[in-house]
Amino acid sequence: MSRATARRLEDRAEEFVHNSPRGERGELGENPHDSSENAGRIRGEKGRILGEIAPFSPPEYPIDALGPLADACRSIAEGGQLDPAMAGQSLLSVAALVCQQCADVETLAGIKPLSLYLLTVGESGDGKSTAEGAALAPVREFQREAARRYRDELDRFDSAMATRKKGDAKPERPREPYVISADGTVEGIRRGYVEGRPSQGVFTSEAATMLSGYGMSIDNRAKTAACFNGMWDSGELSVSRSLAGRIQLYDRRLSLHWLIQPDAATEAMNDPLLSGIGFWPRFLVAWPAPSAPRKARPFEPEKIPAVGAFWARCSAILSDPVGEDCGSLRVLVTSPEAHAFARKFFEIMEESSKIQGGKLETVKPFALRATEQLLRVGGVLACFGGMAEIDLPTIKGAAALVSYSLETWRGIFGARQEVAARSDARVLLDWMKKQAHGRATETAMLRIGPKTMRSRSKRDTALSSLQSAGLVRHAIEFTASGERTLPNTWEVVADA
């Protein structure tokens, strides 16, 4: 990485936290690029605005931060006519998949796997399959060739078992060679580790299939998410069943990259169970803007030198022998300068997420895991680049990538309570305008008001917002002796 590039990346995380513009937030579960409803506004008598919500503008993807993956990212994005974030996520996830069998990384909280979980949201036609196909090609080729050898080894094993005589040593059954799958249940993943490689991945450009399948059904969602959480944390699998017996596995490695369409992503991100157990905070996310119309030209990644170099490096790493587990891997450490940077990054994340009103308060669970993500990403880039340690330029690049994910999560979730309150206020005002004389009692709001507003706390919050904006007031009645305020009755200001 050049000095100029390093300077561009320097302190990007701190700049994101302290200087990012306010208001670039989308409502929870909405497509952050859909401004059709989010830009709605209600004007008061003096032109005051209630509920104006600026549409989320996706951050620029930091291609240079990818270090040894940057040239391949540019080539795939340009040749495949897709957003660099789509290509970058795909390349980074594959790099994590191949490197997690080679090394672990020392974080501020101890030694952790190099495994990464990534989620990429994109419309149909935005290049999800194109990016994944180009990045995963060397892994699929390795798996295809390994599967051919496995079939031959299995035939020899079966022949040896058939001709084995009493007293002969039992031949060793060959291990399954599979590296990736496009879907998986907890039971299938466990069996794959018992009978196959200790380092695997679940990669799919149709993640809706994974999220709506048996493993993520209502009955199995908690179990599946807990399994993925455990694999990300330590690589340990532990289960005891009356029929299957005890399965206890240590030092396994799992990386994920799920590419998914916005509608399916919205439903999954809204799931309170997945959020409650810290599932999504383990993911680095990208949600690029919809792609521009494409030209009719072929994309041949095998003819692009940068992509070929990426494939060659993946193949070389995958060809290294793998043991029965990943328990004795070398540990990547940070240089003194990179370690100091990581400590500074940690403190920024703590302050920005734990202090009331902090820039990352709305994505606190994500920010609190960001430093571990920082060191994992830095470790992947260092390992893939053949480095002995994580140096300062590499950790700065990792900070840019993690900050990109945090900014995107912040855009997806936004200031949930604030946005919800403004939305409720808008709904209540519209309903009040339809009532006789624009008036309604607090009791009527609960009994016959909008269904989403039939709770005292939501009603009172909405009324307070509308009153502050000068859009409603306590109803006034004029009598012969003067005017009086009607108790518990509100009216829309005449020119609201």
CSV table of N, CA, C and O in Angstrom, one decimal, residues 70-121:
chain,number,residue,atom,x,y,z
A,70,ALA,N,-7.4,-5.3,-3.4
A,70,ALA,CA,-7.9,-4.1,-4.0
A,70,ALA,C,-8.0,-4.2,-5.6
A,70,ALA,O,-8.9,-3.8,-6.2
A,71,ASP,N,-6.9,-4.6,-6.2
A,71,ASP,CA,-6.8,-4.7,-7.7
A,71,ASP,C,-7.9,-5.6,-8.2
A,71,ASP,O,-8.6,-5.3,-9.2
A,72,ALA,N,-8.1,-6.8,-7.6
A,72,ALA,CA,-9.1,-7.7,-8.0
A,72,ALA,C,-10.5,-7.1,-7.8
A,72,ALA,O,-11.4,-7.3,-8.7
A,73,CYS,N,-10.7,-6.3,-6.8
A,73,CYS,CA,-12.0,-5.7,-6.5
A,73,CYS,C,-12.3,-4.7,-7.6
A,73,CYS,O,-13.4,-4.7,-8.2
A,74,ARG,N,-11.4,-3.9,-8.0
A,74,ARG,CA,-11.6,-2.9,-9.1
A,74,ARG,C,-11.9,-3.6,-10.4
A,74,ARG,O,-12.8,-3.2,-11.1
A,75,SER,N,-11.1,-4.7,-10.6
A,75,SER,CA,-11.3,-5.4,-11.9
A,75,SER,C,-12.7,-6.0,-12.0
A,75,SER,O,-13.3,-6.0,-13.1
A,76,ILE,N,-13.1,-6.7,-10.9
A,76,ILE,CA,-14.4,-7.3,-10.9
A,76,ILE,C,-15.6,-6.3,-11.0
A,76,ILE,O,-16.5,-6.5,-11.7
A,77,ALA,N,-15.4,-5.2,-10.3
A,77,ALA,CA,-16.4,-4.2,-10.3
A,77,ALA,C,-16.6,-3.5,-11.7
A,77,ALA,O,-17.7,-3.3,-12.2
A,78,GLU,N,-15.4,-3.3,-12.3
A,78,GLU,CA,-15.5,-2.7,-13.6
A,78,GLU,C,-15.9,-3.7,-14.7
A,78,GLU,O,-16.8,-3.4,-15.5
A,79,GLY,N,-15.3,-4.8,-14.7
A,79,GLY,CA,-15.6,-5.8,-15.7
A,79,GLY,C,-17.0,-6.4,-15.6
A,79,GLY,O,-17.7,-6.6,-16.6
A,80,GLY,N,-17.5,-6.6,-14.3
A,80,GLY,CA,-18.8,-7.1,-14.1
A,80,GLY,C,-19.9,-6.1,-14.0
A,80,GLY,O,-21.1,-6.4,-13.8
A,81,GLN,N,-19.5,-4.8,-14.1
A,81,GLN,CA,-20.5,-3.7,-14.0
A,81,GLN,C,-21.3,-3.7,-12.8
A,81,GLN,O,-22.5,-3.7,-12.8
A,82,LEU,N,-20.6,-3.8,-11.7
A,82,LEU,CA,-21.3,-3.9,-10.4
A,82,LEU,C,-20.6,-3.0,-9.4
A,82,LEU,O,-19.5,-2.5,-9.6
A,83,ASP,N,-21.3,-2.7,-8.2
A,83,ASP,CA,-20.8,-1.8,-7.2
A,83,ASP,C,-19.5,-2.5,-6.6
A,83,ASP,O,-19.5,-3.7,-6.3
A,84,PRO,N,-18.5,-1.6,-6.3
A,84,PRO,CA,-17.3,-2.2,-5.7
A,84,PRO,C,-17.6,-2.9,-4.4
A,84,PRO,O,-16.8,-3.8,-4.0
A,85,ALA,N,-18.6,-2.4,-3.6
A,85,ALA,CA,-18.9,-3.1,-2.4
A,85,ALA,C,-19.3,-4.5,-2.6
A,85,ALA,O,-19.0,-5.4,-1.8
A,86,MET,N,-20.0,-4.8,-3.7
A,86,MET,CA,-20.4,-6.2,-4.0
A,86,MET,C,-19.2,-7.1,-4.2
A,86,MET,O,-19.1,-8.2,-3.7
A,87,ALA,N,-18.3,-6.5,-5.0
A,87,ALA,CA,-17.0,-7.3,-5.2
A,87,ALA,C,-16.2,-7.4,-4.0
A,87,ALA,O,-15.6,-8.4,-3.7
A,88,GLY,N,-16.0,-6.3,-3.3
A,88,GLY,CA,-15.2,-6.3,-2.1
A,88,GLY,C,-15.6,-7.3,-1.0
A,88,GLY,O,-14.8,-8.0,-0.4
A,89,GLN,N,-16.9,-7.3,-0.8
A,89,GLN,CA,-17.5,-8.2,0.2
A,89,GLN,C,-17.2,-9.7,-0.2
A,89,GLN,O,-16.8,-10.5,0.6
A,90,SER,N,-17.4,-10.0,-1.5
A,90,SER,CA,-17.2,-11.3,-2.0
A,90,SER,C,-15.7,-11.7,-1.9
A,90,SER,O,-15.4,-12.8,-1.4
A,91,LEU,N,-14.8,-10.8,-2.2
A,91,LEU,CA,-13.4,-11.2,-2.1
A,91,LEU,C,-12.9,-11.3,-0.7
A,91,LEU,O,-12.1,-12.2,-0.4
A,92,LEU,N,-13.4,-10.4,0.2
A,92,LEU,CA,-12.9,-10.5,1.6
A,92,LEU,C,-13.4,-11.7,2.2
A,92,LEU,O,-12.7,-12.4,3.0
A,93,SER,N,-14.7,-12.1,1.9
A,93,SER,CA,-15.2,-13.4,2.5
A,93,SER,C,-14.4,-14.6,2.1
A,93,SER,O,-14.2,-15.5,2.9
A,94,VAL,N,-14.1,-14.7,0.8
A,94,VAL,CA,-13.3,-15.8,0.3
A,94,VAL,C,-11.9,-15.8,0.9
A,94,VAL,O,-11.4,-16.9,1.3
A,95,ALA,N,-11.3,-14.6,1.0
A,95,ALA,CA,-10.0,-14.5,1.7
A,95,ALA,C,-10.1,-15.0,3.1
A,95,ALA,O,-9.1,-15.7,3.6
A,96,ALA,N,-11.1,-14.7,3.8
A,96,ALA,CA,-11.3,-15.2,5.2
A,96,ALA,C,-11.5,-16.7,5.2
A,96,ALA,O,-10.9,-17.4,6.1
A,97,LEU,N,-12.2,-17.2,4.3
A,97,LEU,CA,-12.4,-18.7,4.2
A,97,LEU,C,-11.1,-19.4,4.0
A,97,LEU,O,-10.9,-20.5,4.7
A,98,VAL,N,-10.3,-19.0,3.1
A,98,VAL,CA,-9.0,-19.7,2.9
A,98,VAL,C,-8.0,-19.5,4.0
A,98,VAL,O,-7.2,-20.4,4.3
A,99,CYS,N,-8.0,-18.3,4.6
A,99,CYS,CA,-7.0,-17.9,5.6
A,99,CYS,C,-7.3,-18.5,6.9
A,99,CYS,O,-6.4,-18.6,7.8
A,100,GLN,N,-8.6,-18.8,7.2
A,100,GLN,CA,-8.9,-19.2,8.6
A,100,GLN,C,-8.3,-20.6,8.9
A,100,GLN,O,-8.3,-20.9,10.1
A,101,GLN,N,-7.9,-21.3,7.9
A,101,GLN,CA,-7.3,-22.6,8.2
A,101,GLN,C,-5.8,-22.5,8.4
A,101,GLN,O,-5.1,-23.4,8.8
A,102,CYS,N,-5.2,-21.2,8.2
A,102,CYS,CA,-3.8,-21.0,8.3
A,102,CYS,C,-3.3,-20.3,9.6
A,102,CYS,O,-2.2,-20.5,10.0
A,103,ALA,N,-4.2,-19.4,10.1
A,103,ALA,CA,-3.7,-18.6,11.2
A,103,ALA,C,-4.9,-18.2,12.1
A,103,ALA,O,-6.1,-18.2,11.6
A,104,ASP,N,-4.6,-17.8,13.3
A,104,ASP,CA,-5.6,-17.1,14.2
A,104,ASP,C,-5.0,-15.7,14.4
A,104,ASP,O,-3.9,-15.3,13.8
A,105,VAL,N,-5.7,-14.8,15.1
A,105,VAL,CA,-5.3,-13.5,15.3
A,105,VAL,C,-5.4,-13.1,16.8
A,105,VAL,O,-6.3,-13.5,17.5
A,106,GLU,N,-4.4,-12.3,17.2
A,106,GLU,CA,-4.4,-11.9,18.6
A,106,GLU,C,-5.2,-10.6,18.7
A,106,GLU,O,-4.9,-9.6,18.0
A,107,THR,N,-6.4,-10.6,19.4
A,107,THR,CA,-7.2,-9.4,19.6
A,107,THR,C,-7.0,-8.8,21.0
A,107,THR,O,-6.3,-9.4,21.8
A,108,LEU,N,-7.6,-7.7,21.3
A,108,LEU,CA,-7.6,-7.1,22.6
A,108,LEU,C,-8.2,-8.0,23.6
A,108,LEU,O,-8.0,-7.9,24.8
A,109,ALA,N,-9.1,-9.0,23.2
A,109,ALA,CA,-9.8,-9.9,24.1
A,109,ALA,C,-9.3,-11.3,24.0
A,109,ALA,O,-9.9,-12.2,24.4
A,110,GLY,N,-8.1,-11.5,23.4
A,110,GLY,CA,-7.5,-12.8,23.3
A,110,GLY,C,-7.4,-13.3,21.9
A,110,GLY,O,-7.7,-12.6,20.9
A,111,ILE,N,-7.0,-14.5,21.7
A,111,ILE,CA,-6.8,-15.1,20.4
A,111,ILE,C,-8.1,-15.5,19.8
A,111,ILE,O,-8.9,-16.3,20.4
A,112,LYS,N,-8.4,-15.1,18.6
A,112,LYS,CA,-9.6,-15.4,17.9
A,112,LYS,C,-9.4,-15.9,16.5
A,112,LYS,O,-8.3,-15.8,15.9
A,113,PRO,N,-10.4,-16.6,15.9
A,113,PRO,CA,-10.3,-17.1,14.5
A,113,PRO,C,-10.2,-15.9,13.5
A,113,PRO,O,-10.7,-14.8,13.8
A,114,LEU,N,-9.7,-16.2,12.4
A,114,LEU,CA,-9.8,-15.2,11.3
A,114,LEU,C,-11.1,-15.3,10.5
A,114,LEU,O,-11.3,-14.6,9.5
A,115,SER,N,-12.0,-16.1,11.0
A,115,SER,CA,-13.3,-16.2,10.3
A,115,SER,C,-14.1,-14.9,10.3
A,115,SER,O,-14.0,-14.1,11.2
A,116,LEU,N,-14.8,-14.7,9.2
A,116,LEU,CA,-15.6,-13.5,9.0
A,116,LEU,C,-17.0,-13.9,8.6
A,116,LEU,O,-17.2,-14.9,7.8
A,117,TYR,N,-18.0,-13.2,9.0
A,117,TYR,CA,-19.4,-13.3,8.6
A,117,TYR,C,-19.7,-12.0,7.8
A,117,TYR,O,-19.6,-10.9,8.3
A,118,LEU,N,-20.2,-12.1,6.6
A,118,LEU,CA,-20.6,-11.0,5.8
A,118,LEU,C,-22.0,-11.1,5.2
A,118,LEU,O,-22.4,-12.2,4.8
A,119,LEU,N,-22.7,-10.0,5.1
A,119,LEU,CA,-24.0,-9.9,4.6
A,119,LEU,C,-24.0,-8.8,3.5
A,119,LEU,O,-23.6,-7.7,3.8
A,120,THR,N,-24.5,-9.1,2.3
A,120,THR,CA,-24.5,-8.1,1.3
A,120,THR,C,-25.9,-8.1,0.7
A,120,THR,O,-26.5,-9.1,0.3
A,121,VAL,N,-26.5,-6.9,0.7
A,121,VAL,CA,-27.9,-6.7,0.2
A,121,VAL,C,-27.9,-6.0,-1.1
A,121,VAL,O,-27.2,-5.0,-1.3
